[in-house]
Coordinates of N, CA and C in Angstrom, one line a residue:
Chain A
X642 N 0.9 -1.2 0.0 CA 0.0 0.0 0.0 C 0.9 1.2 0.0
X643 N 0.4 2.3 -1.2 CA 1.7 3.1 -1.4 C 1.0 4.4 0.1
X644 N 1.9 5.5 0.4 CA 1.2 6.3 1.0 C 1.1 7.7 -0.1
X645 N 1.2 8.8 0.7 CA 0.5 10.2 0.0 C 2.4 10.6 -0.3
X646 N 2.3 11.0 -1.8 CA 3.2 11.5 -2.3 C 3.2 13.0 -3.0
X647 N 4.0 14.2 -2.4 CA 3.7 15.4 -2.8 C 5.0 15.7 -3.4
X648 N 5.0 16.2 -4.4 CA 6.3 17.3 -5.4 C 5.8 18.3 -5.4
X649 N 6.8 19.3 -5.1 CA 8.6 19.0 -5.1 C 8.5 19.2 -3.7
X650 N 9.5 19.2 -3.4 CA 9.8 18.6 -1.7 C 10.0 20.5 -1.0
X651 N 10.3 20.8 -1.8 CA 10.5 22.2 -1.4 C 11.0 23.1 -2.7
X652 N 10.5 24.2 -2.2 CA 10.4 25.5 -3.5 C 10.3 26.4 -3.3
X653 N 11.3 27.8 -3.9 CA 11.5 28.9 -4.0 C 10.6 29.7 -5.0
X654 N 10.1 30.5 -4.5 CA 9.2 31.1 -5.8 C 9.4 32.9 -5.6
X655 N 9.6 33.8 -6.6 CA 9.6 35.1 -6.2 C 7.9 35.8 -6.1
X656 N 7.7 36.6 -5.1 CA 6.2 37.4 -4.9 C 5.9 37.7 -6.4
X657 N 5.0 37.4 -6.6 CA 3.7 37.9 -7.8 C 3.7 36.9 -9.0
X658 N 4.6 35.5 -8.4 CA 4.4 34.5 -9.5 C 3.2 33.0 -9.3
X659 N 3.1 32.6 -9.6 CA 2.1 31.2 -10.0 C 3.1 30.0 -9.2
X660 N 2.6 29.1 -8.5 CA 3.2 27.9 -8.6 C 2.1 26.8 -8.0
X661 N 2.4 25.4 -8.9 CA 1.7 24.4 -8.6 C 2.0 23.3 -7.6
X662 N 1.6 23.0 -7.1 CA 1.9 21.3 -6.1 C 1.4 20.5 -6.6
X663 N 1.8 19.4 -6.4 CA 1.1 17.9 -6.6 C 1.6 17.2 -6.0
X664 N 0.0 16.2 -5.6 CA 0.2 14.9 -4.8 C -0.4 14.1 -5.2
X665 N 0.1 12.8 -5.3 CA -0.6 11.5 -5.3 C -1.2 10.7 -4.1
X666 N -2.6 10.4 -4.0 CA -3.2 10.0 -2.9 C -3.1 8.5 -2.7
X667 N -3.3 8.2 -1.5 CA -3.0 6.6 -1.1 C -3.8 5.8 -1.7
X668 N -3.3 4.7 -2.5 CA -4.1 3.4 -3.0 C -5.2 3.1 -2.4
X669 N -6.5 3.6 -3.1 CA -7.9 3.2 -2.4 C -8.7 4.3 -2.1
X670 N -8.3 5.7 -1.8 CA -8.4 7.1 -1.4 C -9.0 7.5 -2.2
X671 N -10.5 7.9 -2.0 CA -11.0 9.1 -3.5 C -10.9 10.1 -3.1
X672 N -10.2 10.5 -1.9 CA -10.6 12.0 -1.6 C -9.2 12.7 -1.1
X673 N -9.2 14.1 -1.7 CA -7.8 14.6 -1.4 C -7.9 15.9 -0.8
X674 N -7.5 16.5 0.6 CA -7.8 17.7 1.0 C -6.0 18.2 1.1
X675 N -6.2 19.1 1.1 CA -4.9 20.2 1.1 C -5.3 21.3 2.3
X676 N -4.1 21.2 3.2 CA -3.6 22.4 4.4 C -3.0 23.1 4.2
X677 N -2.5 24.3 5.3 CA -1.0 25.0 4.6 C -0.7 25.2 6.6
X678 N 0.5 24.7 6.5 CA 0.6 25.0 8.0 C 2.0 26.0 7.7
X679 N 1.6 27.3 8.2 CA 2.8 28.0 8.6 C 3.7 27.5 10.0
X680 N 4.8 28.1 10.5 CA 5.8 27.8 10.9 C 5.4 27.8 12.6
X681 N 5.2 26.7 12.9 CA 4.6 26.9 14.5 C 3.3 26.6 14.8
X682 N 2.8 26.4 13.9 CA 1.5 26.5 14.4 C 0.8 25.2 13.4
X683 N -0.5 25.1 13.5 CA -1.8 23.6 13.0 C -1.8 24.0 11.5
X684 N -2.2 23.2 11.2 CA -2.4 22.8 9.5 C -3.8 23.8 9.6
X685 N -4.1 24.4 8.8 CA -5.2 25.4 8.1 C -5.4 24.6 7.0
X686 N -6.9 24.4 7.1 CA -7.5 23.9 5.9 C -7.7 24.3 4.8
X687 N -7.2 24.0 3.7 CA -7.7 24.8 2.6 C -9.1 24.4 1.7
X688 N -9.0 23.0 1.1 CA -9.8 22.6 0.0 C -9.5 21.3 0.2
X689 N -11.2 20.4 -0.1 CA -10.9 19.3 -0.8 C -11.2 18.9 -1.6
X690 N -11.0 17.6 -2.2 CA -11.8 17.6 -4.1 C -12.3 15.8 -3.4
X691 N -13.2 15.8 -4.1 CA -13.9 14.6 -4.5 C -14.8 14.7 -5.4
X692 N -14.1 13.6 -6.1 CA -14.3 12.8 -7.3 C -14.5 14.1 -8.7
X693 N -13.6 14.8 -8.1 CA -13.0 15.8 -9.4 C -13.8 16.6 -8.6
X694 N -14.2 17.5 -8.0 CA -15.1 18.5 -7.8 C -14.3 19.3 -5.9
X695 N -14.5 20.2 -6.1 CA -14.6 20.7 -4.8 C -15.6 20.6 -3.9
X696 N -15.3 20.3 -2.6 CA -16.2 19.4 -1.6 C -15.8 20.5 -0.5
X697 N -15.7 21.4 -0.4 CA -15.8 22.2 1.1 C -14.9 23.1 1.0
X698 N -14.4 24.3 1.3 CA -13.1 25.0 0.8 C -13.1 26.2 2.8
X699 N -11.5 26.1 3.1 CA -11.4 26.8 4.4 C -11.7 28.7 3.7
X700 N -11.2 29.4 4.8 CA -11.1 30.4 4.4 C -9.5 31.3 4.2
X701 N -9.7 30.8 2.8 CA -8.8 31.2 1.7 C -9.0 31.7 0.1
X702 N -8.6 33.0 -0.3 CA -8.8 33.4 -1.2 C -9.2 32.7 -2.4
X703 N -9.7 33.2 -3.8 CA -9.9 32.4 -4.9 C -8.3 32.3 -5.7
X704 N -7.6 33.3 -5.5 CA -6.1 32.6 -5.7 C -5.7 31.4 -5.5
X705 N -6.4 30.9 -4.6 CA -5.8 29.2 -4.4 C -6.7 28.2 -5.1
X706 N -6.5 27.7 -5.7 CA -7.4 26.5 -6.5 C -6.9 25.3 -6.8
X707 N -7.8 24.8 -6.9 CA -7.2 23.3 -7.4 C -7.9 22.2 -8.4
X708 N -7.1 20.9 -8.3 CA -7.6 20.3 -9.7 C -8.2 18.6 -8.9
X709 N -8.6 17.8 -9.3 CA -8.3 16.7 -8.9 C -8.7 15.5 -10.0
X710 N -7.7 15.0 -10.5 CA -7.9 13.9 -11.5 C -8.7 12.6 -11.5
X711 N -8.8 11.9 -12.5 CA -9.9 10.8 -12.6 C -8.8 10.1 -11.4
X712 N -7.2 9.6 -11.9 CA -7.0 8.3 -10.9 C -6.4 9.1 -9.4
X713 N -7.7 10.1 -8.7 CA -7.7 10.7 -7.6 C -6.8 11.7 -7.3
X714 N -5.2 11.8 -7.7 CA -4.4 12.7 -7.7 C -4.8 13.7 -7.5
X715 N -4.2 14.7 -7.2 CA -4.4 16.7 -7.3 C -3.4 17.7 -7.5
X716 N -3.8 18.4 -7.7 CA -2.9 19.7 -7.8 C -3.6 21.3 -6.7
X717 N -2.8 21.6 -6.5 CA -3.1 22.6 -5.8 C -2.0 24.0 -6.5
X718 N -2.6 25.0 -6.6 CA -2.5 26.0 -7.7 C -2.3 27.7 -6.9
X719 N -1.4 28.0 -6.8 CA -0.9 29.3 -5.7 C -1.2 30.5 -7.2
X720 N -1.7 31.5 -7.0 CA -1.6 32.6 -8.2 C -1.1 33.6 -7.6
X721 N -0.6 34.6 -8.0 CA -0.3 35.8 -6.6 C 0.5 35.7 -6.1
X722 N 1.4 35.3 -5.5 CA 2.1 34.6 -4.5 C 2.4 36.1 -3.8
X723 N 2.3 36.2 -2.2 CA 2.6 37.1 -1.6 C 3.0 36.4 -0.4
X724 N 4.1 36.8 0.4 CA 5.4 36.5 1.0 C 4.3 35.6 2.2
X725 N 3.4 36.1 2.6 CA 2.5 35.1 3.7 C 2.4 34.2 3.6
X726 N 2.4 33.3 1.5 CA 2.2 32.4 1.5 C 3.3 31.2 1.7
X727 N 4.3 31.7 2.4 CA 5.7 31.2 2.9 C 5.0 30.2 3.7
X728 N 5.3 28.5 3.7 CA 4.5 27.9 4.3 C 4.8 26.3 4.0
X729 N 4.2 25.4 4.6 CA 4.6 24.4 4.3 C 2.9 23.5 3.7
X730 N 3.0 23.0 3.0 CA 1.3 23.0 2.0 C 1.0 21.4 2.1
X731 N 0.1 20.9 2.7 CA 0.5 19.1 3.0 C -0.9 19.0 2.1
X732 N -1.0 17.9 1.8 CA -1.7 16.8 1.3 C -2.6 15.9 1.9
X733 N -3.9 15.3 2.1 CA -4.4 14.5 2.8 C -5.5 13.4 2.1
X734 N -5.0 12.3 2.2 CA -5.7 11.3 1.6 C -6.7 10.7 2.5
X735 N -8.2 10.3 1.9 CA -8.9 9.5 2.7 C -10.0 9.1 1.7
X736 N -10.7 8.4 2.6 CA -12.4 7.8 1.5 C -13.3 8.0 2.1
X737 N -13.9 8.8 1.3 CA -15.3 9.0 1.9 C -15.9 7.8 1.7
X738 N -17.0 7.7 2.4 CA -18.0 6.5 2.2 C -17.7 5.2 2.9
X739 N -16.2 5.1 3.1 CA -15.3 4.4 4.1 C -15.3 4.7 5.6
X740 N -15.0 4.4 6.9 CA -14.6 4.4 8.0 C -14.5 5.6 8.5
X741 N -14.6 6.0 9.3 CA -14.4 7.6 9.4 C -12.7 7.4 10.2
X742 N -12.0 7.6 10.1 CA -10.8 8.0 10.5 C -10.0 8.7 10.0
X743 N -9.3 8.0 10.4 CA -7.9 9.4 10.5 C -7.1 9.0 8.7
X744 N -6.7 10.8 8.6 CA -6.3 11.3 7.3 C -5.0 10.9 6.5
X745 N -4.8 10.3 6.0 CA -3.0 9.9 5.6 C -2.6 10.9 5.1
X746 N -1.7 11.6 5.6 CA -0.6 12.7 5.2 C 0.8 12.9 4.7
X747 N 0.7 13.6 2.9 CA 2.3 13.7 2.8 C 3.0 14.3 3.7
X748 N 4.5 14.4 3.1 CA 5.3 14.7 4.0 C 5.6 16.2 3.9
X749 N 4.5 16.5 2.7 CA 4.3 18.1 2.4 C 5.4 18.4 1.2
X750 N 5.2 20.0 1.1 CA 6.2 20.5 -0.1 C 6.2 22.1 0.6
X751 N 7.5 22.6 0.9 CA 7.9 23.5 1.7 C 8.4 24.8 0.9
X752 N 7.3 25.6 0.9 CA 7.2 26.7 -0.3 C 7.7 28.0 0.2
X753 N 8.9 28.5 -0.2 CA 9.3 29.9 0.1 C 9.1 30.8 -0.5
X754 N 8.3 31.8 -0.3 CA 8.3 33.4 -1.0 C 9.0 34.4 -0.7
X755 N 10.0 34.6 -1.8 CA 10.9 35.9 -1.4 C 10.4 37.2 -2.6
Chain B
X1274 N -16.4 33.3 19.6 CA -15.3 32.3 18.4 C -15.0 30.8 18.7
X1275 N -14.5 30.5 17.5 CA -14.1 28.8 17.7 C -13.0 29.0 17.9
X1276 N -12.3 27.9 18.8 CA -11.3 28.1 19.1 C -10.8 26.5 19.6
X1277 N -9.8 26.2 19.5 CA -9.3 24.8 19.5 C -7.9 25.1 20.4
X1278 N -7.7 24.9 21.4 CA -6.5 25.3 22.0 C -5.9 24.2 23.2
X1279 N -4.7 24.0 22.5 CA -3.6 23.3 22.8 C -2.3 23.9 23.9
X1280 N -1.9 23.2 24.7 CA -0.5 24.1 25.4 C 0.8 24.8 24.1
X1281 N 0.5 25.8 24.0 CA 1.8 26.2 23.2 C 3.1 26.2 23.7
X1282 N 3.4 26.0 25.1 CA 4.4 25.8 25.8 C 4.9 24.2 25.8
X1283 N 6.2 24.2 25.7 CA 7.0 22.2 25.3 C 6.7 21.6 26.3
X1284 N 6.8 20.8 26.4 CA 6.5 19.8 27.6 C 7.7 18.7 27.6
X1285 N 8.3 19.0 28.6 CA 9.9 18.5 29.1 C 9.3 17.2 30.0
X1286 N 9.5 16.1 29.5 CA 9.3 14.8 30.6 C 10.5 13.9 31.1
X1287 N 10.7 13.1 31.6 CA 11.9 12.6 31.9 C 11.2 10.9 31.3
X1288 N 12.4 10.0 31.0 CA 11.8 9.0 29.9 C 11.0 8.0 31.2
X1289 N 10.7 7.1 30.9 CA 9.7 6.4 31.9 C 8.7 7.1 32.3
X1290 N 8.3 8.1 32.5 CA 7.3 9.3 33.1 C 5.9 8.9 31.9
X1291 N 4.7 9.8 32.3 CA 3.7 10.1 31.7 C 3.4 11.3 31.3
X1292 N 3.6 11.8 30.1 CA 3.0 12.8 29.5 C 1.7 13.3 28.9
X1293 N 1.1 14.0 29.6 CA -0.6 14.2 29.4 C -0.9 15.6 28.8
X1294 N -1.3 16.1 27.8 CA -1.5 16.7 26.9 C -2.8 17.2 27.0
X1295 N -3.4 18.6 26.7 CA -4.6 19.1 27.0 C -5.0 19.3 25.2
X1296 N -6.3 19.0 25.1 CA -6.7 19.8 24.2 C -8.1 20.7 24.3
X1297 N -8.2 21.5 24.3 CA -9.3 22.5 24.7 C -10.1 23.5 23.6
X1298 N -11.8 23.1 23.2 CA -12.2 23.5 22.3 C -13.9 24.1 22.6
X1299 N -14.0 25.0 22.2 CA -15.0 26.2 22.5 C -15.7 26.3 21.1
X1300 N -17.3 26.4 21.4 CA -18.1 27.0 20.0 C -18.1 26.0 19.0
X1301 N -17.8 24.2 19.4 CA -17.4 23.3 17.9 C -18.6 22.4 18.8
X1302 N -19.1 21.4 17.8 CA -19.6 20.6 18.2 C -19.1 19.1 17.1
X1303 N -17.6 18.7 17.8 CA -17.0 17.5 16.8 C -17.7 16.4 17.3
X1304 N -18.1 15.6 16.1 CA -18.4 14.5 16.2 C -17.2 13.3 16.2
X1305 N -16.0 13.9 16.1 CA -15.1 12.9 16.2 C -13.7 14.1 16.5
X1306 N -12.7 13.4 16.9 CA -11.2 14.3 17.8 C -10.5 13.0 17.3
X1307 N -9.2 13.9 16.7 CA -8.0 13.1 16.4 C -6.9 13.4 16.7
X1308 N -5.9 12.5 17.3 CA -4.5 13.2 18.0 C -3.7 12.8 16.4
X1309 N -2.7 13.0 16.4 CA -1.5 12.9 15.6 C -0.4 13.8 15.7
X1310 N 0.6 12.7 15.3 CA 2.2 13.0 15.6 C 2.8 13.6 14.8
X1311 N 3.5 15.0 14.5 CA 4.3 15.6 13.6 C 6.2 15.5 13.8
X1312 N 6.6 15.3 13.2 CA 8.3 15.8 13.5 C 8.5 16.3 12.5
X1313 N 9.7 17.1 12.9 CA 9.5 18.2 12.1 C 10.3 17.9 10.5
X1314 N 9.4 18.9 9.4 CA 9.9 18.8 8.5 C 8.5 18.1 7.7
X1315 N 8.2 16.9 8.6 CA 7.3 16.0 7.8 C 5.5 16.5 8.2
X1316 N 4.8 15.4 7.5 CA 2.9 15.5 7.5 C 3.0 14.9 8.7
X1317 N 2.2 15.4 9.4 CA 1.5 14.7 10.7 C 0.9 13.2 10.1
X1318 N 1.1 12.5 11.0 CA 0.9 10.7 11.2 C -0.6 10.5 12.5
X1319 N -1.7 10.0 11.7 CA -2.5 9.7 12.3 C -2.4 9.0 13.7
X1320 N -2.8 9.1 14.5 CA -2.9 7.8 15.7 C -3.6 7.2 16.5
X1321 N -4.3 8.4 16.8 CA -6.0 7.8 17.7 C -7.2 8.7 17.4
X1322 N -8.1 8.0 17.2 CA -9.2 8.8 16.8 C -10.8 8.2 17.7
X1323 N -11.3 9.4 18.7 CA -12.2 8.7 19.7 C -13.5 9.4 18.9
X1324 N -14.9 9.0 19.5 CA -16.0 9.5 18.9 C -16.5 10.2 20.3
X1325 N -17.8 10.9 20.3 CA -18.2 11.9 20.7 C -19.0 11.0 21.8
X1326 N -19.0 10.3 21.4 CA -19.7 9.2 22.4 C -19.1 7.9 23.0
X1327 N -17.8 8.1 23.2 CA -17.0 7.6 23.7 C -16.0 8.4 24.5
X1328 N -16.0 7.4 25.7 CA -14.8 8.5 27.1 C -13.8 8.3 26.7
X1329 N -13.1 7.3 26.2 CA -11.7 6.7 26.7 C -11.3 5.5 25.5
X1330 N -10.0 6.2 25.2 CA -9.4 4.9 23.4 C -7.8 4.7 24.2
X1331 N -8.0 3.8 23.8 CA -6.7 3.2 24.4 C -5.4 2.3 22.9
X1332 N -4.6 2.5 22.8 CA -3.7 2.1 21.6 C -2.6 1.8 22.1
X1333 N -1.8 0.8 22.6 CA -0.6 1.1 23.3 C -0.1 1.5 24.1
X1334 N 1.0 2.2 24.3 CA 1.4 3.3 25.2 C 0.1 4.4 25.4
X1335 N -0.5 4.7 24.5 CA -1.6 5.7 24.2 C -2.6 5.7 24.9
X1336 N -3.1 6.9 25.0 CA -4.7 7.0 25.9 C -5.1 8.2 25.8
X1337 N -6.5 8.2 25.1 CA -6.8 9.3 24.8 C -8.5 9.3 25.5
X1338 N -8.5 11.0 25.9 CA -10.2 10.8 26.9 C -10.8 11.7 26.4
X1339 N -12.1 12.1 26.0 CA -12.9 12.5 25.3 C -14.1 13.4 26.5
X1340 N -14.5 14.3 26.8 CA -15.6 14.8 27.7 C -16.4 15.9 27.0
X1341 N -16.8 15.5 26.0 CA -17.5 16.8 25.2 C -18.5 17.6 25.6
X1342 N -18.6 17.5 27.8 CA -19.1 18.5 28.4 C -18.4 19.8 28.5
X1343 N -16.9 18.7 29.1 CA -16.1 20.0 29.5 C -15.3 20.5 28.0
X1344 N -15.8 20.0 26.8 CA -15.2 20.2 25.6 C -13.5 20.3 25.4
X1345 N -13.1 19.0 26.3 CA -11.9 18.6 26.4 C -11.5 17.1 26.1
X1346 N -9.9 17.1 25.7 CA -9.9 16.0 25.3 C -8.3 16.0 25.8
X1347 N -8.1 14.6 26.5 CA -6.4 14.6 27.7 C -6.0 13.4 26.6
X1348 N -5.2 13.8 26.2 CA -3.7 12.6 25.4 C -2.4 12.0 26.3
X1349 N -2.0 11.2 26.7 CA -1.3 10.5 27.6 C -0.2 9.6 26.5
X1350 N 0.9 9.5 27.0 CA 1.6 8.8 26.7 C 2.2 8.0 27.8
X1351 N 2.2 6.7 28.1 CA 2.6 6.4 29.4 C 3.9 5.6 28.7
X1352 N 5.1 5.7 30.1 CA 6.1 5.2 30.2 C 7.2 5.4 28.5
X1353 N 6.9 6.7 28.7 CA 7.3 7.8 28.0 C 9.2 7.4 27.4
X1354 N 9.2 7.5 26.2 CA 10.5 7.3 25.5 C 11.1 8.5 24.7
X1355 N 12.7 8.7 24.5 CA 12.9 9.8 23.8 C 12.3 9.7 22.6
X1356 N 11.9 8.8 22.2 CA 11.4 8.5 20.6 C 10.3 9.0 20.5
X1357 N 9.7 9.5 21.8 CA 8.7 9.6 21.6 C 8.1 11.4 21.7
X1358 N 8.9 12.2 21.4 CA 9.5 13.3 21.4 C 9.2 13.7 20.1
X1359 N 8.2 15.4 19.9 CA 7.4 15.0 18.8 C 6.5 16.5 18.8
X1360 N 6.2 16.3 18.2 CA 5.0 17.8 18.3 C 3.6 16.6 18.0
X1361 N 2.3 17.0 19.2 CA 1.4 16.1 18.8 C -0.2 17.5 19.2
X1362 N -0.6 16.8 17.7 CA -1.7 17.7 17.5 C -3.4 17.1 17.5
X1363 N -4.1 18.1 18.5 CA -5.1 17.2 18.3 C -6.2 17.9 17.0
X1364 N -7.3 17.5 16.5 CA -8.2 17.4 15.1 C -9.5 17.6 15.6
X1365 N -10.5 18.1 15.1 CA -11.2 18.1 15.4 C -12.4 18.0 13.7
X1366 N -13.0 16.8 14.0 CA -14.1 16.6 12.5 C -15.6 17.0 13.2
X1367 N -15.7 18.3 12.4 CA -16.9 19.0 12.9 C -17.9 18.5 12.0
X1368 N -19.1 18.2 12.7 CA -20.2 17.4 12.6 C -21.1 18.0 11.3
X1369 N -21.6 19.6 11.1 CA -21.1 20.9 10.4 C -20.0 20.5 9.1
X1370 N -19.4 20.4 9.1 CA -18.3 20.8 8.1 C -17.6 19.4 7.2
X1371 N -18.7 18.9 7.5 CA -18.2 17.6 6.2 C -16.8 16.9 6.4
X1372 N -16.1 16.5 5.8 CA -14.7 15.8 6.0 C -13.9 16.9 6.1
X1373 N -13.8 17.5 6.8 CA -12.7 18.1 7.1 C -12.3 18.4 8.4
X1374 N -10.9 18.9 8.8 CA -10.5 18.7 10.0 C -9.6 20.2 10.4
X1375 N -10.1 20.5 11.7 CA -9.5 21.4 12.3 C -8.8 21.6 13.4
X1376 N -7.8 21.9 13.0 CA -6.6 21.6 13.7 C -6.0 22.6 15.1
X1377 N -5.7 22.3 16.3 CA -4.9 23.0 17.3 C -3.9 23.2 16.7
X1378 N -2.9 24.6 17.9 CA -2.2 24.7 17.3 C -0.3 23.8 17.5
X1379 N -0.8 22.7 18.3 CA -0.2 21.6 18.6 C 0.7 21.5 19.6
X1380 N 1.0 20.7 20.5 CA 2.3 20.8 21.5 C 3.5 19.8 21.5
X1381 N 4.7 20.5 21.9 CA 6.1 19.9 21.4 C 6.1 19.0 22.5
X1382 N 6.6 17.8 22.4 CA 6.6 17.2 23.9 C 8.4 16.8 23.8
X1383 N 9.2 17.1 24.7 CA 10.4 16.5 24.2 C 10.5 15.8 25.7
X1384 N 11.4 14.4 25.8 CA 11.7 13.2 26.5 C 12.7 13.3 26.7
X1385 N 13.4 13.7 28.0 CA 15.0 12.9 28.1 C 15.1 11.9 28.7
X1386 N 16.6 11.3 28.3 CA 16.8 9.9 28.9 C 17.3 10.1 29.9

C-alpha cells in the first residue's frame, strides 16, 4: 500500500508568480484535501476535491485552486504569490463512504516566498 | 469564536514518566477528535481517533479521553520514551463541516533519557 506522495519537496518562488503542487493520494483514497501549515502552528484547511469537484473549501482566497484527476491525484495551484504564502502546504488522503478515520498525510512541499 | 486550543508551551518529561497533553475546544460541536504526531519537516501521522460518544481509546502506550461536556480532550503517553519526542496535534471533524478537519495549534513534547 503506497502512502500520499507530494512534489517538489521544497520551493522557491519570487512574490507575484504562479506555482503548482502535486500529490498522489494513497491506493484506495478518493478523496484529497490540502492544508497550509505556517511555521509553529496547526495545519489550516484549505480545500478538498472529491471525485473531481470541490467538496468544502477553508477560508482562503480564490487565488488558491485546485484540480483533482480521474486516478484521484491533485494539484493545488498558488496565483499571486505574496510573501504570507511562505508555508509548508501538505496533502491529505482519505475515502469517503469508508470508516471515518484518520487522514494519511504527505510529507508536504515547503514553499518559500521571497 | 471557535477556538481549539492546545498548550503552546513544550513539555519536558523525563523517559519512563507520563506525558498528558490538553486539548481545549469552544463554539465546535466535533463528532469525532484526532491526535496525531508531527516531527518536524514531515505530514502529521495519524494515531488515535475517539467518537463523541465515547470517554476513553486506548492504543498502546496511548490514551486518549474524550468529555464533550467540558469540551476537552487529555492525550497521555505512558512510560514515556525519547522516541517519543514529537509535536502532537489534536483534530477536530466537525459534525457541520463535512470531512474536514481542524486543527490546534499543537504541543512539542520532548523526553529525556
Amino acid at each position: 500500500e503506497t502512502g500520499v506522495t507530494q512534489s517538489p519537496t521544497h520551493l522557491i518562488k519570487t512574490r507575484g508568480q504562479q506555482v503548482t503542487l502535486r500529490c498522489s493520494s494513497q491506493s484506495g483514497h478518493n478523496t484529497v484535501s490540502w492544508y497550509q501549515q505556517a511555521l509553529g502552528q496547526g495545519p489550516q484547511f484549505i480545500f478538498q476535491y472529491y471525485r473531481e469537484e470541490e467538496n468544502g473549501r477553508g477560508n482562503f482566497p480564490p487565488r488558491f485552486s485546485g484540480l483533482q484527476f480521474p486516478n484521484y491525484s491533485s494539484e493545488l495551484n498558488v496565483n499571486a504569490l505574496e510573501l504570507d504564502d511562505s508555508a509548508l502546504y501538505l496533502c491529505a488522503s482519505s475515502l469517503v463512504g469508508g470508516p471515518r478515520g484518520g487522514y494519511t498525510f504527505g510529507s508536504g512541499t515547503r514553499l518559500t516566498v521571497v | 469564536s471557535q477556538k481549539i486550543e492546545q498548550n503552546s508551551e513544550a513539555l519536558n518529561i523525563q523517559e519512563g514518566k507520563t506525558a498528558t497533553l490538553t486539548c481545549n475546544y469552544t463554539n465546535y460541536s466535533p463528532a469525532y477528535l484526532q491526535w496525531y504526531r508531527q516531527d518536524p519537516g514531515r505530514g502529521p501521522v495519524f494515531l488515535l481517533l475517539i467518537r463523541e460518544n465515547e470517554k476513553e481509546k486506548r492504543k498502546e502506550r496511548l490514551k486518549v479521553t474524550f468529555d464533550t461536556t467540558l469540551k476537552q480532550s487529555l492525550f497521555h503517553i505512558t512510560a514515556s520514551q525519547p522516541a517519543d519526542s514529537a509535536t502532537y496535534l489534536c483534530a477536530l471533524d466537525i459534525k457541520a463541516a463535512g470531512n474536514k478537519l481542524t486543527f490546534g495549534g499543537g504541543t512539542r513534547v520532548l523526553v529525556k533519557p
